[in-house]
mmCIF file of C-alpha atoms in Angstrom:
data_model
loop_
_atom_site.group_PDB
_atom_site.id
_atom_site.type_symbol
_atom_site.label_atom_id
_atom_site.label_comp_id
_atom_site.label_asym_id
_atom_site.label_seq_id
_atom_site.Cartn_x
_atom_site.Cartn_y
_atom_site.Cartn_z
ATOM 1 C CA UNK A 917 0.000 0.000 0.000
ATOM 2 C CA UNK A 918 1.118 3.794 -0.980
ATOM 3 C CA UNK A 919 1.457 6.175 1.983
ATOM 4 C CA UNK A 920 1.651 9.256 2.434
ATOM 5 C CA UNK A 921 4.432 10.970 4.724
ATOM 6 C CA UNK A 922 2.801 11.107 7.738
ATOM 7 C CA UNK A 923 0.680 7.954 7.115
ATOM 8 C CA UNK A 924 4.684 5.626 7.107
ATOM 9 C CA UNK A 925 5.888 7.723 10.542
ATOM 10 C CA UNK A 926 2.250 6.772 12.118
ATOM 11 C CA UNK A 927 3.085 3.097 10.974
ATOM 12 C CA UNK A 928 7.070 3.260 11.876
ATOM 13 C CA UNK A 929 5.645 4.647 15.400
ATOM 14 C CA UNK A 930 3.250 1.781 15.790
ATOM 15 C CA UNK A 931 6.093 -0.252 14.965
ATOM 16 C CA UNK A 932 8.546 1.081 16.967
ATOM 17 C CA UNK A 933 5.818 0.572 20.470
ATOM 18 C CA UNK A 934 4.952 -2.451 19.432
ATOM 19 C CA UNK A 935 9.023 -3.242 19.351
ATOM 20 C CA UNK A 936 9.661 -1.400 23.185
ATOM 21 C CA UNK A 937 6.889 -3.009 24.785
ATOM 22 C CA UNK A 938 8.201 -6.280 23.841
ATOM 23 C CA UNK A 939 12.193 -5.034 25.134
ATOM 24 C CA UNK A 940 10.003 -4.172 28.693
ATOM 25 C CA UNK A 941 9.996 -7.027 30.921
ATOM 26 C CA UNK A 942 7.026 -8.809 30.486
ATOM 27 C CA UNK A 943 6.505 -8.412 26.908
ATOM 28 C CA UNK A 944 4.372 -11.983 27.219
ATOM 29 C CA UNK A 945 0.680 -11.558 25.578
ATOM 30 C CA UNK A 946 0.994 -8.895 24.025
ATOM 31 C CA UNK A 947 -2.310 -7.719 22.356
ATOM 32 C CA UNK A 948 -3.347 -4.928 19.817
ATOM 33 C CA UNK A 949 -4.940 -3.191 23.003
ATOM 34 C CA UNK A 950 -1.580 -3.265 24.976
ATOM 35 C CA UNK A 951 0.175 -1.714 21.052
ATOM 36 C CA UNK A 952 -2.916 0.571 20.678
ATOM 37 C CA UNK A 953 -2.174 2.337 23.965
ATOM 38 C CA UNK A 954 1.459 2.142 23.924
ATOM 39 C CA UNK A 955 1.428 3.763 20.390
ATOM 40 C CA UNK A 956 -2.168 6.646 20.713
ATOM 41 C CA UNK A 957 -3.638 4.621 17.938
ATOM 42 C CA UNK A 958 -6.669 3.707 17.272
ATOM 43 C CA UNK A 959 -7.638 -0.048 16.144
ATOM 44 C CA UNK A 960 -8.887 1.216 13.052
ATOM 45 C CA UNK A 961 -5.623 2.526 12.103
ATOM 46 C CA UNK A 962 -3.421 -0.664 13.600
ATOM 47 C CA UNK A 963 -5.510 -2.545 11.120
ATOM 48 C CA UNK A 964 -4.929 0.450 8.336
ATOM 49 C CA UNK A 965 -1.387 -0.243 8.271
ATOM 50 C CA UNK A 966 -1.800 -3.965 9.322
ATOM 51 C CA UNK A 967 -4.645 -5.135 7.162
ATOM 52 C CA UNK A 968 -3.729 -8.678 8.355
ATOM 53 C CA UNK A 969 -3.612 -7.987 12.178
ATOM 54 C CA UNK A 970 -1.589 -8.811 15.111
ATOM 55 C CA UNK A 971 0.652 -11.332 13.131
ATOM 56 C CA UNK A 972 1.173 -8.995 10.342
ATOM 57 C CA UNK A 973 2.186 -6.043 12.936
ATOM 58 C CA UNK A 974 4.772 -8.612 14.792
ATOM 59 C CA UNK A 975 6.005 -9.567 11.653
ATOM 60 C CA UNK A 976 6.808 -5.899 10.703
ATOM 61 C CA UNK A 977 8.258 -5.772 13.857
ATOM 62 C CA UNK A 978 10.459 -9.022 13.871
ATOM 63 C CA UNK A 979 12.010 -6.836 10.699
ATOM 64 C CA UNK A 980 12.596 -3.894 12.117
ATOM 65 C CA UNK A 981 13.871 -5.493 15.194
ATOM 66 C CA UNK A 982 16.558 -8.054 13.015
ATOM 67 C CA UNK A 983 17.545 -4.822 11.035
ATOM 68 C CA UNK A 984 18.548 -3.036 14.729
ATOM 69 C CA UNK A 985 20.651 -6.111 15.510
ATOM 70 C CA UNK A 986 22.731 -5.580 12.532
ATOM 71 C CA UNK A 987 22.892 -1.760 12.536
ATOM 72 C CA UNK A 988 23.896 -1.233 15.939
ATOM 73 C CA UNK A 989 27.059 -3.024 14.989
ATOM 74 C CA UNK A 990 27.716 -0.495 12.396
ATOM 75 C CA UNK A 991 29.883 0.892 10.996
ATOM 76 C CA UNK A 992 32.500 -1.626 12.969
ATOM 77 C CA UNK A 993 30.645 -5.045 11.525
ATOM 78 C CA UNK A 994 31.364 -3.663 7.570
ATOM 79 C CA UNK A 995 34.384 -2.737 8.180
ATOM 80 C CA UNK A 996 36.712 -5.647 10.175
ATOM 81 C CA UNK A 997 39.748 -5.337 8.287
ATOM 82 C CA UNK A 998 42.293 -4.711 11.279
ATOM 83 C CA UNK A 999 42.880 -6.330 14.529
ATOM 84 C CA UNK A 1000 41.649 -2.273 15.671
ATOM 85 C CA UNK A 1001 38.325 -2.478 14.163
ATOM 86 C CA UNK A 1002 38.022 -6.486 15.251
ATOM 87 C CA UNK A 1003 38.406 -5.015 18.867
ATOM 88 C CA UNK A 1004 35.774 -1.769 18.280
ATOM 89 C CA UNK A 1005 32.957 -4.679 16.580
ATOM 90 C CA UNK A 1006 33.713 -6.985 19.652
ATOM 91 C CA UNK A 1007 33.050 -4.027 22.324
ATOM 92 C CA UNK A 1008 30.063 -3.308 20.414
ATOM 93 C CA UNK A 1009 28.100 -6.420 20.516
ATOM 94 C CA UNK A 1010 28.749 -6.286 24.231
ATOM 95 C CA UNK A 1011 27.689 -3.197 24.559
ATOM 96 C CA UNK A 1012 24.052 -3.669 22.604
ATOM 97 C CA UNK A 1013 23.547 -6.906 24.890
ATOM 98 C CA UNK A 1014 24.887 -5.254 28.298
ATOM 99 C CA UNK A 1015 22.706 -2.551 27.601
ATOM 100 C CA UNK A 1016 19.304 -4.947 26.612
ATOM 101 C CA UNK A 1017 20.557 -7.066 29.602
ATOM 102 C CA UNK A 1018 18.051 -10.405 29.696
ATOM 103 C CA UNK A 1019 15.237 -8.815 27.252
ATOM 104 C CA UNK A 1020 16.080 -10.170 23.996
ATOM 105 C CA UNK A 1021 13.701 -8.366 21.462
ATOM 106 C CA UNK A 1022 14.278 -10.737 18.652
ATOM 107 C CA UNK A 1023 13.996 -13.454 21.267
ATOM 108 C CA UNK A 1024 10.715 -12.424 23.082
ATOM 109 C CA UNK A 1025 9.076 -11.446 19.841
ATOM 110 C CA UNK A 1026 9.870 -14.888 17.939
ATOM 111 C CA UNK A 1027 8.110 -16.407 20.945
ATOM 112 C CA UNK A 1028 5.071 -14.753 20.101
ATOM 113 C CA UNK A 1029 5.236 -15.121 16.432
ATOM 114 C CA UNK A 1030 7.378 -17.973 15.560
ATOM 115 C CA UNK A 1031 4.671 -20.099 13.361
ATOM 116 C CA UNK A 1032 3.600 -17.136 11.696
ATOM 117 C CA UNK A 1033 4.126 -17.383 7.648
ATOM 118 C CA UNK A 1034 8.012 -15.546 7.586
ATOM 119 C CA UNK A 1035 8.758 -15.602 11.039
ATOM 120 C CA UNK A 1036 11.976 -17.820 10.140
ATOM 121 C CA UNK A 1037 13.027 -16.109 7.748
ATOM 122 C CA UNK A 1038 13.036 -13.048 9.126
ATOM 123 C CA UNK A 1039 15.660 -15.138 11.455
ATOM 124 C CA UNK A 1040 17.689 -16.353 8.365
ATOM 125 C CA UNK A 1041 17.929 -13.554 6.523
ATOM 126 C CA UNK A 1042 19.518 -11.756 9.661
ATOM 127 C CA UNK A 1043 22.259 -14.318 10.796
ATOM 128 C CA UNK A 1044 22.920 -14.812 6.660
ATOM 129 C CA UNK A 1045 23.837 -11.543 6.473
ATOM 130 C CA UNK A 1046 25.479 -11.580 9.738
ATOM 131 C CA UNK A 1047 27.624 -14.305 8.544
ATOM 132 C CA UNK A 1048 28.607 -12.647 5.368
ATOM 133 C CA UNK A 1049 30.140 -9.286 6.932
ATOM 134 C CA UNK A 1050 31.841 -11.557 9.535
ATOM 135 C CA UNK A 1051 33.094 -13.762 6.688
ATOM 136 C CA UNK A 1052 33.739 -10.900 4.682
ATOM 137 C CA UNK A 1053 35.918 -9.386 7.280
ATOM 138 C CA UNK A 1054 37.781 -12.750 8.171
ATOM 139 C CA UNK A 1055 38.665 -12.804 4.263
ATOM 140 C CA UNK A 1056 39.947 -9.059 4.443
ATOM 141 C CA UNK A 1057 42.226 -9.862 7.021
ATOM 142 C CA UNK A 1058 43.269 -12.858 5.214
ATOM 143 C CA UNK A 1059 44.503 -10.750 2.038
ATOM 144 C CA UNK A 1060 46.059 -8.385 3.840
ATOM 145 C CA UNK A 1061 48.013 -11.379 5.525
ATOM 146 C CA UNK A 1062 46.962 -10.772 9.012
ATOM 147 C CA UNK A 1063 45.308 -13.530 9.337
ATOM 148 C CA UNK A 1064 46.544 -17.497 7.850
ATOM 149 C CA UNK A 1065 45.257 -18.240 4.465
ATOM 150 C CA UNK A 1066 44.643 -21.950 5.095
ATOM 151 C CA UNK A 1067 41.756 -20.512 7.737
ATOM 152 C CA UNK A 1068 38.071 -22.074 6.800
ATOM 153 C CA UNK A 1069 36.930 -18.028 6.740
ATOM 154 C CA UNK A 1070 33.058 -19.388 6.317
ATOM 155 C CA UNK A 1071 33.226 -22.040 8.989
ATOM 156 C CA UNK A 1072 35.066 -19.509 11.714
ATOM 157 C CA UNK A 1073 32.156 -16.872 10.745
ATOM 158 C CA UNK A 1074 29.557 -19.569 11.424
ATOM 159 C CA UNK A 1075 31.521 -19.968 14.835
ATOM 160 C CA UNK A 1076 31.308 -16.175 15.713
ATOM 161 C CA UNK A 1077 27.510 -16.406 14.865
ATOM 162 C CA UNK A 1078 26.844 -19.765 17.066
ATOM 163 C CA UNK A 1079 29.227 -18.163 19.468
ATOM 164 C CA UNK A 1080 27.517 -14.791 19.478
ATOM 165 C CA UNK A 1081 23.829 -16.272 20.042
ATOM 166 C CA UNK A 1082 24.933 -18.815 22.708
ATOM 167 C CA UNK A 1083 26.319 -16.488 24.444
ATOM 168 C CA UNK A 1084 23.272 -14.062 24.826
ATOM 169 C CA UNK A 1085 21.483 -16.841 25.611
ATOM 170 C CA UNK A 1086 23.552 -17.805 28.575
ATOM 171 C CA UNK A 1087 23.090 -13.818 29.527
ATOM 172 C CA UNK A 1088 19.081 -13.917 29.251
ATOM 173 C CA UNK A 1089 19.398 -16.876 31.892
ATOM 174 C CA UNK A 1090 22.376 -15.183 33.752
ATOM 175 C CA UNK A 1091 22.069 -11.761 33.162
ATOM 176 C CA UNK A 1092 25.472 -12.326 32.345
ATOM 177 C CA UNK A 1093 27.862 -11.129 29.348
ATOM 178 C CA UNK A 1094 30.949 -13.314 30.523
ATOM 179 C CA UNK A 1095 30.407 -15.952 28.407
ATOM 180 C CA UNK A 1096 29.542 -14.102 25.216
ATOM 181 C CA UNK A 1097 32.863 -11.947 26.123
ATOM 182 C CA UNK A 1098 34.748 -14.979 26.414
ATOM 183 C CA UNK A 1099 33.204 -16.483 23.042
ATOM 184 C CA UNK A 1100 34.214 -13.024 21.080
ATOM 185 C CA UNK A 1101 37.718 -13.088 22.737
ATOM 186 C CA UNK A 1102 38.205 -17.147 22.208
ATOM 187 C CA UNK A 1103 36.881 -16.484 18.315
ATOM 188 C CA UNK A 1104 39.298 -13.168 17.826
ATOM 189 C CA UNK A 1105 42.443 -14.638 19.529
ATOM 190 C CA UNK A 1106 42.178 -18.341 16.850
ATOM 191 C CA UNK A 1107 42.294 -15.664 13.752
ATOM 192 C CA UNK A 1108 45.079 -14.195 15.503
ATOM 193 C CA UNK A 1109 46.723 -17.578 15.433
ATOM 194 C CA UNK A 1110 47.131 -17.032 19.660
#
């Protein structure tokens, strides 16, 4: 659907409460009543801009949620091709998950839209392209020689990804970012060759 100026900031802002309310604590339930007050909408304009309903609107927000995970690693994630910008991409992950502490967004909200229609791949598409900057910068460093050339650069990016997502959820059990610290540090010191 075509909208207007104001019609795709009342829909990003619907989106964007929708995507809080599920970082809040108890994001469990959540209903087009709890969005509609959250947001100052109306149900007749939820259902403007999500003709589908609540599973459309989670959906939407599953997407703009996956896109956050990838952009708050910016501009470090696109660019890892020194040990410098390895270390500023590594503080950053912590960072976004010390900062979100246990609440998961991406987590919470797949729980309450997993078997909808594109749920998953709103999942895939994010760790593919995950992989693919990690990769990318793994096979940077490996043409500038810093790190070996015999290194499986697909398989170790696969390892940061497993790595990464293990570790946060160890930290929405724990509260803890130790072991996804220790996962980033294990991962960055074997393409050092320590």
């Amino acid at each position: 659907m075509a909208l207007t100026a104001r019609g795709r900031a009342t829909r990003q802002r619907i989106i964007e409460g929708a995507a809080a309310y599920l970082r809040s604590d108890d994001p469990a339930g959540v209903t087009l009543d709890d969005i509609r007050a959250i947001t100052g909408t109306s149900k007749s304009q939820i259902f403007h801009y999500f003709p589908n309903g609540k599973e459309e609107l989670l959906l939407s927000v599953a997407r703009y949620e996956a896109d956050r995970v990838l952009d708050d690693q910016q501009p470090h994630l696109g660019a890892l091709s020194s040990w410098s910008a390895w270390k500023r991409w590594r503080d950053s992950v912590v960072a976004r998950y010390r900062a979100q502490g246990r609440n998961c967004p991406l987590g919470a909200l797949m729980g309450q839209v997993g078997s909808t229609p594109g749920a998953a791949e709103v999942v895939t598409t994010l760790l593919a392209q995950w992989h693919t900057h990690v990769e990318r910068g793994i096979t940077d460093m490996q043409a500038a020689g810093l790190v070996r050339g015999g290194l499986d650069a697909e398989r170790v990016a696969a390892a940061f990804i497993a790595g990464i997502q293990g570790g946060v959820q160890v930290l929405r059990s724990t509260g803890s970012t130790e072991h996804l610290e220790a996962t980033l540090d294990t991962l960055i010191d074997h393409l050092r060759g320590v």
